[in-house]
C-alpha angles and dihedrals in degrees: 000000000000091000094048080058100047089044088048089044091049091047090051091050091051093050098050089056099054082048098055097037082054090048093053099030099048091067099057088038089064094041085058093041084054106047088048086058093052084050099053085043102056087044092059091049087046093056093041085056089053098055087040089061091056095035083058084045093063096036105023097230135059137261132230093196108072094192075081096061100076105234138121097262110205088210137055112256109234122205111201130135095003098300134118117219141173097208108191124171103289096001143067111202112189133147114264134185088357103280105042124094098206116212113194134185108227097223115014120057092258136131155144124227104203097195104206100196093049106033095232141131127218117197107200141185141165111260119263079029095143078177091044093046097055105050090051091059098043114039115096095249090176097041111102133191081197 
């Protein structure tokens, strides 16, 4: 009998640990998960700047409906309200203001504004935004795939 407890004392310990690993380690698994997602996200808006630059070259003016651009979009384009949007997973990518390629989080108050005339980003987020927050200071704004 003293061996069954020690077995069932050793599998509760064990337990507990990988309890307690997943407890701490799920949290900065989702921060990373998160971030890599902002990254991929912005790279997307970069490249859809991009297409809308030359897009604005050929026909001197921009699109909001990125099907026209010619590129291989990774998201389906919804049409709903009149508004055009490219609605992937965790993003909303559209055209704003006429020059912006706004790139939204779907559920935290988070974007990026990709100014095409300019060349500039904007990471944004509502104030008091921790998520927000820490996206902003950590995403690679001046990074590019193009």
């Amino acid at each position: 009998m003293g061996r069954n407890g020690s077995i069932h004392t050793i599998v509760l310990v064990l337990v507990m640990l990988i309890g307690f690993g997943a407890a701490l380690g799920w949290p900065q698994y989702e921060k990373h998960r998160t971030l890599v997602a902002a990254q991929k996200a912005l790279d997307i808006g970069k490249s859809l700047a991009f297409a809308e630059a030359s897009y604005k070259a050929r026909y001197k003016a921009y699109t909001p409906d990125f099907e026209l651009l010619g590129e291989a979009l990774p998201c389906p384009v919804e049409r709903a309200e009149g508004k055009i949007e490219m609605v992937c997973k965790d993003y909303t990518f559209s055209l704003a203001e006429g020059n912006l390629v706004r790139v939204a989080h779907k559920s935290y108050p988070k974007w990026f504004d990709i100014n095409i005339d300019e060349g500039s980003i904007d990471c944004s987020h509502e104030e008091g935004s921790l998520v927000g927050q820490h996206i902003c200071a950590r995403v690679d704004l001046a990074g590019s795939n193009n």
